[in-house]
mmCIF file of C-alpha atoms in Angstrom:
data_model
loop_
_atom_site.group_PDB
_atom_site.id
_atom_site.type_symbol
_atom_site.label_atom_id
_atom_site.label_comp_id
_atom_site.label_asym_id
_atom_site.label_seq_id
_atom_site.Cartn_x
_atom_site.Cartn_y
_atom_site.Cartn_z
ATOM 1 C CA MET A 1 119.083 105.330 72.017
ATOM 2 C CA GLY A 2 117.510 107.520 74.666
ATOM 3 C CA GLY A 3 116.143 106.615 78.061
ATOM 4 C CA GLY A 4 112.419 106.738 77.262
ATOM 5 C CA VAL A 5 110.228 103.753 76.507
ATOM 6 C CA SER A 6 109.497 104.844 72.962
ATOM 7 C CA GLN A 7 110.990 106.848 70.145
ATOM 8 C CA PHE A 8 109.364 109.526 68.012
ATOM 9 C CA PHE A 9 109.830 109.703 64.261
ATOM 10 C CA GLU A 10 108.702 113.182 63.220
ATOM 11 C CA ASP A 11 108.672 115.400 60.175
ATOM 12 C CA ALA A 12 110.377 118.809 60.230
ATOM 13 C CA ALA A 13 107.166 120.429 61.520
ATOM 14 C CA GLY A 14 107.128 118.107 64.529
ATOM 15 C CA VAL A 15 104.240 115.928 63.326
ATOM 16 C CA THR A 16 104.643 112.409 64.693
ATOM 17 C CA LEU A 17 104.789 109.858 61.895
ATOM 18 C CA TRP A 18 105.418 106.896 64.180
ATOM 19 C CA ASN A 19 106.045 106.262 67.891
ATOM 20 C CA PRO A 20 107.358 102.709 68.374
ATOM 21 C CA ALA A 21 109.023 101.106 71.385
ATOM 22 C CA ASN A 22 112.783 101.595 71.725
ATOM 23 C CA ARG A 23 113.777 98.151 70.402
ATOM 24 C CA VAL A 24 111.441 98.442 67.428
ATOM 25 C CA ALA A 25 112.749 101.922 66.619
ATOM 26 C CA GLY A 26 116.333 100.676 66.810
ATOM 27 C CA LEU A 27 115.579 97.795 64.484
ATOM 28 C CA PHE A 28 113.885 100.147 62.025
ATOM 29 C CA MET A 29 116.906 102.483 62.088
ATOM 30 C CA ARG A 30 119.385 99.646 61.518
ATOM 31 C CA THR A 31 117.232 98.125 58.785
ATOM 32 C CA THR A 32 116.953 101.522 57.089
ATOM 33 C CA GLU A 33 120.743 101.675 56.921
ATOM 34 C CA ALA A 34 120.917 98.137 55.546
ATOM 35 C CA VAL A 35 118.299 98.545 52.804
ATOM 36 C CA GLY A 36 119.812 101.851 51.749
ATOM 37 C CA GLY A 37 122.568 99.910 50.032
ATOM 38 C CA LEU A 38 120.028 98.498 47.611
ATOM 39 C CA VAL A 39 119.282 101.897 46.083
ATOM 40 C CA SER A 40 122.340 104.014 46.977
ATOM 41 C CA LEU A 41 120.191 106.958 48.057
ATOM 42 C CA PRO A 42 120.053 108.924 51.294
ATOM 43 C CA SER A 43 117.150 107.809 53.487
ATOM 44 C CA GLY A 44 116.163 111.147 54.963
ATOM 45 C CA VAL A 45 116.040 109.473 58.387
ATOM 46 C CA GLY A 46 118.028 111.571 60.839
ATOM 47 C CA ALA A 47 119.842 110.475 63.972
ATOM 48 C CA MET A 48 117.881 109.542 67.080
ATOM 49 C CA VAL A 49 118.495 112.360 69.574
ATOM 50 C CA SER A 50 116.729 112.457 72.937
ATOM 51 C CA ASP A 51 114.200 109.855 71.758
ATOM 52 C CA GLU A 52 113.355 111.854 68.629
ATOM 53 C CA CYS A 53 114.283 111.350 64.997
ATOM 54 C CA VAL A 54 113.509 114.002 62.410
ATOM 55 C CA ILE A 55 112.732 112.676 58.955
ATOM 56 C CA ASP A 56 113.307 114.795 55.868
ATOM 57 C CA VAL A 57 110.055 113.753 54.212
ATOM 58 C CA ASP A 58 111.051 114.856 50.704
ATOM 59 C CA VAL A 59 114.171 112.661 50.821
ATOM 60 C CA PHE A 60 112.379 109.807 52.610
ATOM 61 C CA VAL A 61 109.645 109.623 49.950
ATOM 62 C CA VAL A 62 112.239 109.290 47.154
ATOM 63 C CA PHE A 63 114.048 106.611 49.185
ATOM 64 C CA VAL A 64 110.892 104.602 49.909
ATOM 65 C CA GLU A 65 109.689 104.970 46.318
ATOM 66 C CA ALA A 66 112.983 103.500 45.063
ATOM 67 C CA LEU A 67 112.688 100.579 47.480
ATOM 68 C CA VAL A 68 109.080 99.922 46.460
ATOM 69 C CA ARG A 69 110.304 99.727 42.858
ATOM 70 C CA GLU A 70 113.081 97.295 43.887
ATOM 71 C CA TYR A 71 110.524 95.157 45.711
ATOM 72 C CA ARG A 72 108.064 95.152 42.828
ATOM 73 C CA SER A 73 110.741 94.358 40.229
ATOM 74 C CA SER A 74 112.008 91.316 42.113
ATOM 75 C CA GLY A 75 110.556 87.850 41.763
ATOM 76 C CA HIS A 76 112.762 86.445 44.506
ATOM 77 C CA PRO A 77 110.483 85.380 47.379
ATOM 78 C CA VAL A 78 113.130 85.640 50.098
ATOM 79 C CA PHE A 79 114.274 89.095 48.948
ATOM 80 C CA ARG A 80 110.675 90.288 48.926
ATOM 81 C CA SER A 81 109.962 88.728 52.311
ATOM 82 C CA LEU A 82 112.990 90.375 53.904
ATOM 83 C CA LEU A 83 111.983 93.785 52.554
ATOM 84 C CA GLU A 84 108.231 93.577 53.281
ATOM 85 C CA GLY A 85 108.226 94.417 56.999
ATOM 86 C CA TRP A 86 110.396 97.482 56.589
ATOM 87 C CA LEU A 87 108.444 98.646 53.536
ATOM 88 C CA ALA A 88 105.059 98.278 55.253
ATOM 89 C CA THR A 89 106.226 100.546 58.062
ATOM 90 C CA ALA A 90 107.876 103.066 55.734
ATOM 91 C CA VAL A 91 104.834 103.270 53.442
ATOM 92 C CA VAL A 92 102.545 104.063 56.374
ATOM 93 C CA MET A 93 104.974 106.762 57.538
ATOM 94 C CA VAL A 94 104.887 108.287 54.032
ATOM 95 C CA TRP A 95 101.075 108.304 54.117
ATOM 96 C CA ARG A 96 101.060 109.852 57.595
ATOM 97 C CA ALA A 97 103.252 112.611 56.169
ATOM 98 C CA GLY A 98 100.492 113.252 53.638
ATOM 99 C CA ARG A 99 102.437 111.900 50.688
ATOM 100 C CA GLU A 100 101.827 109.217 48.084
ATOM 101 C CA LEU A 101 104.057 106.684 46.363
ATOM 102 C CA PRO A 102 103.474 106.439 42.608
ATOM 103 C CA ALA A 103 105.236 103.048 42.511
ATOM 104 C CA LEU A 104 102.263 101.567 44.343
ATOM 105 C CA ASP A 105 99.459 100.771 41.960
ATOM 106 C CA ASP A 106 95.871 101.143 43.186
ATOM 107 C CA ARG A 107 95.409 97.472 44.072
ATOM 108 C CA LEU A 108 98.673 97.246 46.022
ATOM 109 C CA ALA A 109 98.055 100.556 47.800
ATOM 110 C CA GLU A 110 94.537 99.469 48.795
ATOM 111 C CA SER A 111 95.885 96.219 50.225
ATOM 112 C CA ALA A 112 98.629 98.023 52.170
ATOM 113 C CA ARG A 113 96.146 100.549 53.569
ATOM 114 C CA ALA A 114 93.856 97.732 54.682
ATOM 115 C CA GLN A 115 96.751 95.971 56.408
ATOM 116 C CA ALA A 116 97.860 99.235 58.065
ATOM 117 C CA ALA A 117 94.327 99.672 59.411
ATOM 118 C CA GLY A 118 94.374 96.126 60.765
ATOM 119 C CA MET A 119 91.746 94.941 58.315
ATOM 120 C CA PRO A 120 91.940 91.600 56.518
ATOM 121 C CA VAL A 121 92.922 91.820 52.877
#
């Protein structure tokens, strides 16, 4: 990863979707690769170059949608727990890109938005 103190995840237009610290960005990138095996789809998350990662939002939305469906279809508490942190971050990035995820029902989406805003659920 680059020499800055944070990394930028941006859409193709250069809109920042997320700007985490280097270690957090690296963990997100590695986790994205790992969870991709669950759905066998491209993530849309590009390489980190000079502290910037361009996300193909169209591809990323399909990827996140598939992982939301995997999460919601599983009753395994450990599987769900392992996926939750990555999904929470990815869902907020999708929303910041101005997109929605049909796999989230209204109640679940409201809860996730409240958590993203730092509000108790």
